[in-house]
């Protein structure tokens, strides 16, 4: 029986019983149908205990059946009231359990980064909102929000089906034509690509959590998980993309330590770090949430990220040198108004001993009959790298009749950056809540400066002396200019892509000078990694809870500083995507 019907019946029955007991005998006698008659006057108050029901045997016969029915109705109503009270207590326990579950999911999101897929994050967010704004209703209002049960069931099913594990992933299919660019049309093409990612995350106990991810893509390209549709139908690689463990002591939950290969614990744009790149090593996060009207969060992030080990070659010192990125970020988030949030993120990334990257890029680009795409660690293709690199090559020769002849075999023996890379990175983000939850507005500004531009030139190793069988040569791809050390990123976003029917529009303006960043680690979709000016516009439509359709247009060309040649025509790179998330 619905709650409001029970209470209405209770009120009607109580009123009827009171009226019946209050009626004088004469009026009772005149009530022809006897449905509201009472024998109260036949039961003086002093003849029965206070509150006791009249003995059924003493009720006059014409009212006995009605009075008995009223007593039964009263007992039924009391039983319903008790049942509702018990149900309220059960609901309170259920709500408390759901609050704990929502908090656990929120903690999982924060500690594991991408622990949930897009749909799971939305479901968890809605659950937390529903739980935080819900309280046990009065007995006359024991109803839950219309779609709450479905949301809760969805999350519970995910948890129960896989125990402590959260499984997520996505598959993206992309059609990508290139138009324009160099006058010789060397970049014109159309290609089909896809990306497959699979994630498993778990809470090991109240202090430890962890997970791993598998992804498609070229094993030697850290900035892309895209797989080209080519290779004569051969099987495609699927490798470890993340493998990590988190430690957040419950005695001091402000601190989180993470180790392994993990998602970024610091905030960034693709001006400095491509979103598909997952660093390796150690990171630490310390978070405070001040109880102030404006400042809502302050965090300190530190990281130590090895990326290469290279052995020295001196006869007296063959120890291994470790290359690593170390640095940190200070994060603050402000609530300027109920509809306005402001975030400031200031970071520093120091790429200590970065020259092994230059050597790997040079080896990957050394295409000849003997060493095509060869090297100790070929890193990507090298096509987009624009930093100044000094390269030393060795060419084998033979001497015939006193004349030296090259054999045609050339190898890369050394490569070094002209710059060191010590990046100061400053980001500001503004989030505006509009009257419609479907149309939030976000503005992002990012400025980076390389404080070590061209500072590695004194450390360039001279080429060895030529011998009768080997000739050495040293060359530089681009002259290094210490003034070309700045990068800029400005982005505006309107709308969201979370629920079915959502639209999201985005525009970014990107400008990167040659030595501003390590150009093989930033946004891999640019015309080139640095010395570039780029426009990016995108529109996304959430066709279903798990399916997103999007278009991205990238229009870019190299910068033309100090050149007497006219600028290269704009290269148009168009991406048509279908993304399925699970």
mmCIF file of N, CA, C and O in Angstrom, residues 447-483:
data_model
loop_
_atom_site.group_PDB
_atom_site.id
_atom_site.type_symbol
_atom_site.label_atom_id
_atom_site.label_comp_id
_atom_site.label_asym_id
_atom_site.label_seq_id
_atom_site.Cartn_x
_atom_site.Cartn_y
_atom_site.Cartn_z
ATOM 1 N N UNK A 447 51.501 28.734 -20.248
ATOM 2 C CA UNK A 447 52.732 29.356 -20.726
ATOM 3 C C UNK A 447 53.907 28.546 -20.208
ATOM 4 O O UNK A 447 53.971 28.201 -19.025
ATOM 5 N N UNK A 448 54.846 28.219 -21.092
ATOM 6 C CA UNK A 448 56.030 27.464 -20.700
ATOM 7 C C UNK A 448 57.270 28.181 -21.188
ATOM 8 O O UNK A 448 57.270 28.797 -22.275
ATOM 9 N N UNK A 449 58.316 28.122 -20.387
ATOM 10 C CA UNK A 449 59.610 28.710 -20.751
ATOM 11 C C UNK A 449 60.722 27.735 -20.407
ATOM 12 O O UNK A 449 60.780 27.219 -19.289
ATOM 13 N N UNK A 450 61.586 27.478 -21.385
ATOM 14 C CA UNK A 450 62.734 26.614 -21.169
ATOM 15 C C UNK A 450 63.888 27.466 -20.672
ATOM 16 O O UNK A 450 64.503 28.232 -21.433
ATOM 17 N N UNK A 451 64.234 27.335 -19.408
ATOM 18 C CA UNK A 451 65.318 28.135 -18.831
ATOM 19 C C UNK A 451 66.696 27.634 -19.236
ATOM 20 O O UNK A 451 67.699 28.289 -18.941
ATOM 21 N N UNK A 452 66.741 26.479 -19.929
ATOM 22 C CA UNK A 452 68.032 25.924 -20.337
ATOM 23 C C UNK A 452 68.266 25.953 -21.828
ATOM 24 O O UNK A 452 69.087 25.180 -22.347
ATOM 25 N N UNK A 453 67.568 26.835 -22.556
ATOM 26 C CA UNK A 453 67.707 26.872 -24.012
ATOM 27 C C UNK A 453 69.149 27.138 -24.420
ATOM 28 O O UNK A 453 69.797 28.081 -23.941
ATOM 29 N N UNK A 454 69.673 26.287 -25.282
ATOM 30 C CA UNK A 454 71.026 26.377 -25.869
ATOM 31 C C UNK A 454 72.150 26.250 -24.849
ATOM 32 O O UNK A 454 73.326 26.473 -25.198
ATOM 33 N N UNK A 455 71.838 25.887 -23.624
ATOM 34 C CA UNK A 455 72.882 25.827 -22.585
ATOM 35 C C UNK A 455 73.700 24.542 -22.629
ATOM 36 O O UNK A 455 74.652 24.399 -21.856
ATOM 37 N N UNK A 456 73.366 23.611 -23.526
ATOM 38 C CA UNK A 456 74.138 22.374 -23.615
ATOM 39 C C UNK A 456 75.241 22.448 -24.670
ATOM 40 O O UNK A 456 76.024 21.499 -24.817
ATOM 41 N N UNK A 457 75.323 23.556 -25.383
ATOM 42 C CA UNK A 457 76.331 23.677 -26.443
ATOM 43 C C UNK A 457 77.765 23.473 -25.934
ATOM 44 O O UNK A 457 78.577 22.825 -26.619
ATOM 45 N N UNK A 458 78.130 23.985 -24.735
ATOM 46 C CA UNK A 458 79.505 23.745 -24.262
ATOM 47 C C UNK A 458 79.821 22.276 -23.999
ATOM 48 O O UNK A 458 80.997 21.906 -23.891
ATOM 49 N N UNK A 459 78.790 21.442 -23.886
ATOM 50 C CA UNK A 459 79.007 20.026 -23.565
ATOM 51 C C UNK A 459 79.031 19.127 -24.803
ATOM 52 O O UNK A 459 79.130 17.898 -24.665
ATOM 53 N N UNK A 460 78.925 19.711 -25.994
ATOM 54 C CA UNK A 460 78.927 18.901 -27.219
ATOM 55 C C UNK A 460 80.304 18.258 -27.398
ATOM 56 O O UNK A 460 81.345 18.934 -27.371
ATOM 57 N N UNK A 461 80.313 16.959 -27.564
ATOM 58 C CA UNK A 461 81.565 16.209 -27.717
ATOM 59 C C UNK A 461 82.053 16.324 -29.157
ATOM 60 O O UNK A 461 81.281 16.107 -30.111
ATOM 61 N N UNK A 462 83.313 16.661 -29.325
ATOM 62 C CA UNK A 462 83.890 16.771 -30.667
ATOM 63 C C UNK A 462 83.958 15.393 -31.320
ATOM 64 O O UNK A 462 84.106 14.373 -30.636
ATOM 65 N N UNK A 463 83.898 15.323 -32.647
ATOM 66 C CA UNK A 463 83.983 14.014 -33.316
ATOM 67 C C UNK A 463 85.383 13.426 -33.182
ATOM 68 O O UNK A 463 86.382 14.156 -33.091
ATOM 69 N N UNK A 464 85.487 12.106 -33.147
ATOM 70 C CA UNK A 464 86.816 11.480 -33.072
ATOM 71 C C UNK A 464 87.640 11.780 -34.325
ATOM 72 O O UNK A 464 87.110 12.188 -35.367
ATOM 73 N N UNK A 465 88.923 11.551 -34.223
ATOM 74 C CA UNK A 465 89.804 11.751 -35.382
ATOM 75 C C UNK A 465 89.554 10.660 -36.418
ATOM 76 O O UNK A 465 89.238 9.502 -36.081
ATOM 77 N N UNK A 466 89.660 11.030 -37.683
ATOM 78 C CA UNK A 466 89.458 10.057 -38.753
ATOM 79 C C UNK A 466 90.582 9.021 -38.761
ATOM 80 O O UNK A 466 91.719 9.296 -38.334
ATOM 81 N N UNK A 467 90.272 7.844 -39.245
ATOM 82 C CA UNK A 467 91.257 6.774 -39.399
ATOM 83 C C UNK A 467 91.271 6.338 -40.858
ATOM 84 O O UNK A 467 90.505 6.845 -41.689
ATOM 85 N N UNK A 468 92.102 5.371 -41.144
ATOM 86 C CA UNK A 468 92.184 4.883 -42.524
ATOM 87 C C UNK A 468 90.933 4.132 -42.951
ATOM 88 O O UNK A 468 90.713 3.917 -44.155
ATOM 89 N N UNK A 469 90.129 3.717 -41.995
ATOM 90 C CA UNK A 469 88.932 2.938 -42.348
ATOM 91 C C UNK A 469 87.624 3.632 -41.980
ATOM 92 O O UNK A 469 86.550 3.186 -42.411
ATOM 93 N N UNK A 470 87.685 4.720 -41.192
ATOM 94 C CA UNK A 470 86.453 5.403 -40.770
ATOM 95 C C UNK A 470 86.648 6.914 -40.860
ATOM 96 O O UNK A 470 87.678 7.449 -40.407
ATOM 97 N N UNK A 471 85.665 7.573 -41.438
ATOM 98 C CA UNK A 471 85.622 9.029 -41.452
ATOM 99 C C UNK A 471 84.436 9.508 -40.615
ATOM 100 O O UNK A 471 83.313 8.989 -40.757
ATOM 101 N N UNK A 472 84.687 10.486 -39.734
ATOM 102 C CA UNK A 472 83.643 11.021 -38.854
ATOM 103 C C UNK A 472 83.188 12.392 -39.360
ATOM 104 O O UNK A 472 83.998 13.182 -39.871
ATOM 105 N N UNK A 473 81.922 12.642 -39.171
ATOM 106 C CA UNK A 473 81.344 13.911 -39.597
ATOM 107 C C UNK A 473 80.351 14.378 -38.550
ATOM 108 O O UNK A 473 79.591 13.584 -37.986
ATOM 109 N N UNK A 474 80.335 15.675 -38.277
ATOM 110 C CA UNK A 474 79.392 16.239 -37.299
ATOM 111 C C UNK A 474 78.525 17.284 -38.002
ATOM 112 O O UNK A 474 79.036 18.132 -38.741
ATOM 113 N N UNK A 475 77.226 17.221 -37.745
ATOM 114 C CA UNK A 475 76.280 18.145 -38.384
ATOM 115 C C UNK A 475 75.209 18.555 -37.387
ATOM 116 O O UNK A 475 75.001 17.904 -36.354
ATOM 117 N N UNK A 476 74.537 19.653 -37.682
ATOM 118 C CA UNK A 476 73.448 20.139 -36.842
ATOM 119 C C UNK A 476 72.212 20.314 -37.719
ATOM 120 O O UNK A 476 72.303 20.807 -38.851
ATOM 121 N N UNK A 477 71.087 19.866 -37.224
ATOM 122 C CA UNK A 477 69.859 19.957 -38.024
ATOM 123 C C UNK A 477 69.321 21.387 -38.086
ATOM 124 O O UNK A 477 68.876 21.862 -39.135
ATOM 125 N N UNK A 478 69.343 22.109 -36.940
ATOM 126 C CA UNK A 478 68.879 23.491 -36.890
ATOM 127 C C UNK A 478 69.814 24.270 -35.962
ATOM 128 O O UNK A 478 70.222 23.761 -34.916
ATOM 129 N N UNK A 479 70.092 25.498 -36.330
ATOM 130 C CA UNK A 479 70.884 26.352 -35.450
ATOM 131 C C UNK A 479 70.084 26.667 -34.200
ATOM 132 O O UNK A 479 68.855 26.833 -34.248
ATOM 133 N N UNK A 480 70.762 26.726 -33.061
ATOM 134 C CA UNK A 480 70.074 26.969 -31.791
ATOM 135 C C UNK A 480 70.051 28.469 -31.492
ATOM 136 O O UNK A 480 71.093 29.141 -31.527
ATOM 137 N N UNK A 481 68.853 28.984 -31.198
ATOM 138 C CA UNK A 481 68.670 30.379 -30.823
ATOM 139 C C UNK A 481 68.048 30.412 -29.428
ATOM 140 O O UNK A 481 66.908 29.972 -29.234
ATOM 141 N N UNK A 482 68.787 30.925 -28.448
ATOM 142 C CA UNK A 482 68.321 30.891 -27.056
ATOM 143 C C UNK A 482 67.063 31.720 -26.826
ATOM 144 O O UNK A 482 66.376 31.537 -25.821
ATOM 145 N N UNK A 483 66.748 32.634 -27.757
ATOM 146 C CA UNK A 483 65.537 33.431 -27.596
ATOM 147 C C UNK A 483 64.276 32.642 -27.931
ATOM 148 O O UNK A 483 63.177 33.037 -27.530
#
